[in-house]
Short mmCIF file of C-alpha atoms in Angstrom, two decimals:
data_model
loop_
_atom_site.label_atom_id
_atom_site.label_comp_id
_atom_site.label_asym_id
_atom_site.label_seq_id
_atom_site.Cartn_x
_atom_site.Cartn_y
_atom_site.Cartn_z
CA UNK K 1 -77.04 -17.66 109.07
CA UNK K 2 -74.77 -14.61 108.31
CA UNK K 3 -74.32 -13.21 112.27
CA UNK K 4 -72.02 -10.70 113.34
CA UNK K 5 -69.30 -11.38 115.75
CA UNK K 6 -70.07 -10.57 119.13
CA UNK K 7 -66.51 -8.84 119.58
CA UNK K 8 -67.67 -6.62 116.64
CA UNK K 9 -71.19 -6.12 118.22
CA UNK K 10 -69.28 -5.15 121.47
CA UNK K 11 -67.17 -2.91 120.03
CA UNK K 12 -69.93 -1.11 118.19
CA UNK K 13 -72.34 -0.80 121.35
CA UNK K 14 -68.53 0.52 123.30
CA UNK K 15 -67.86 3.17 120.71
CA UNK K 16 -71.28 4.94 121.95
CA UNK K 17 -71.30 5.19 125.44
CA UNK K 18 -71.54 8.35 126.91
CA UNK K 19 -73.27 10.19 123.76
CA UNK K 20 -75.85 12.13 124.82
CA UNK K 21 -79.08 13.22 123.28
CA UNK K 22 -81.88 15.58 124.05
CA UNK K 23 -85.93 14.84 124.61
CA UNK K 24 -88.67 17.05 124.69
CA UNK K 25 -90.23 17.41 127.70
CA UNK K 26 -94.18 17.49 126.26
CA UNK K 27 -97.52 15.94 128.28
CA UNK K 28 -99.68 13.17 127.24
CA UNK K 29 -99.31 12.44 123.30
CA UNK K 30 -98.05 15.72 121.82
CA UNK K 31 -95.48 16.17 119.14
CA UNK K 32 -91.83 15.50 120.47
CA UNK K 33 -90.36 16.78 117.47
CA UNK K 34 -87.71 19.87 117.89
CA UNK K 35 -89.13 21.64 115.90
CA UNK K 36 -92.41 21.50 116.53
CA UNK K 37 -91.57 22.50 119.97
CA UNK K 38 -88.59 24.64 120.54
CA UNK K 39 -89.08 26.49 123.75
CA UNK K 40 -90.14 23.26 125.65
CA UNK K 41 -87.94 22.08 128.30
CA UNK K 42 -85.71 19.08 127.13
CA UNK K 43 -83.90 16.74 129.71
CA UNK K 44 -80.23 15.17 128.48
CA UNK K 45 -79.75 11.70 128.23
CA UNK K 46 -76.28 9.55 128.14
CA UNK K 47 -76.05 6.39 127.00
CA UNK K 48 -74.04 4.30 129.24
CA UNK K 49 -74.07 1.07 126.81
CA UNK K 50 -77.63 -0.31 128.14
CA UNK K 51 -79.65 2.40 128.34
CA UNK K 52 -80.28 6.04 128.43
CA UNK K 53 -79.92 7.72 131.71
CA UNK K 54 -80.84 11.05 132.88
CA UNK K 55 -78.03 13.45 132.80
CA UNK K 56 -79.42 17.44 132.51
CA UNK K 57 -82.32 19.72 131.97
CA UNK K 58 -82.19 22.64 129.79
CA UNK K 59 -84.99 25.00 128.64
CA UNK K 60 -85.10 24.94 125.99
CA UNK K 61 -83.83 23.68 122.46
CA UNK K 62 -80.97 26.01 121.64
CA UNK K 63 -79.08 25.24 125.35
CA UNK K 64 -79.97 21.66 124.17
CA UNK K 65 -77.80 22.29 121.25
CA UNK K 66 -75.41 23.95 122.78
CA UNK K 67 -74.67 20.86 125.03
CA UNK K 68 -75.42 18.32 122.42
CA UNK K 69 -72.53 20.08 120.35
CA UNK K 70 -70.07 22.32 121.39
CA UNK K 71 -67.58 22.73 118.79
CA UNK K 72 -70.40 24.49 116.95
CA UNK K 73 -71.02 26.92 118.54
CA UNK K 74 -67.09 28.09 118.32
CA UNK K 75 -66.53 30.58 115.52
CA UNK K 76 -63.76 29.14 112.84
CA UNK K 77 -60.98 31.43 113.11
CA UNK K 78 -60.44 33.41 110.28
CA UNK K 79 -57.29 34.99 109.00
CA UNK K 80 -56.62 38.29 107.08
CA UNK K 81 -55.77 37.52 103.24
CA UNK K 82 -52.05 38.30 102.32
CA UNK K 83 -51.21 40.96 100.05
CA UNK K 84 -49.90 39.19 97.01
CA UNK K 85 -46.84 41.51 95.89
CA UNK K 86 -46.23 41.72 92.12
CA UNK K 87 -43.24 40.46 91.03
CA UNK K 88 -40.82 42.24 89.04
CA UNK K 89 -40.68 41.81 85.06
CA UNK K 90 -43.18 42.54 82.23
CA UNK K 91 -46.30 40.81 81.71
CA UNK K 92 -48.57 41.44 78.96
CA UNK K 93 -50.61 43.29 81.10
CA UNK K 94 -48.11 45.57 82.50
CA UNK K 95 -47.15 48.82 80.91
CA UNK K 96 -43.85 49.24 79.73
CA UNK K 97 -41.85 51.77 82.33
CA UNK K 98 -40.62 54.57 79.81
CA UNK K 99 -37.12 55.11 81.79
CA UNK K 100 -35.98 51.67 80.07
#
């Protein structure tokens, strides 16, 4: 049999805890997918390396997002272009200056 270490299987299950993940909040057999619902409430769940446990409601599925990753919702800061001087000399494309 070809079986993982249980170190490595440790390790794995370690590297997870505390991610968190959002579920819709539907009755009886309805469709849980986001998208299918996006204004239904969603409660937060954290894995603590057993099983999920309750950790927030939101109202929807964008402050799900919003909680589920932050870093998106952040801009990317973006910086003015520099002027590129031209350099002195002639190119083929500049015109010759008459005073020389």
């Amino acid at each position: 049999m070809n079986d993982e270490p249980l170190s490595d299987w440790a390790e794995r299950r370690d590297a997870k805890i505390g991610r968190l993940r959002a579920v819709p909040l539907v009755s009886g057999d309805g469709p849980k997918g986001s998208h299918l619902n996006p204004d239904a409430p969603r409660a937060i769940q954290r894995w603590n390396g057993y099983a999920w446990e309750p950790h927030g409601f939101v109202s929807n599925f964008a402050e799900a997002q919003r909680i589920l990753h932050p870093s998106a919702e952040e801009p990317p800061p973006v910086s003015a272009p520099q002027p590129q001087p031209l350099r002195a000399g002639r190119g083929r494309h500049r015109k010759p200056n008459p005073g020389e």
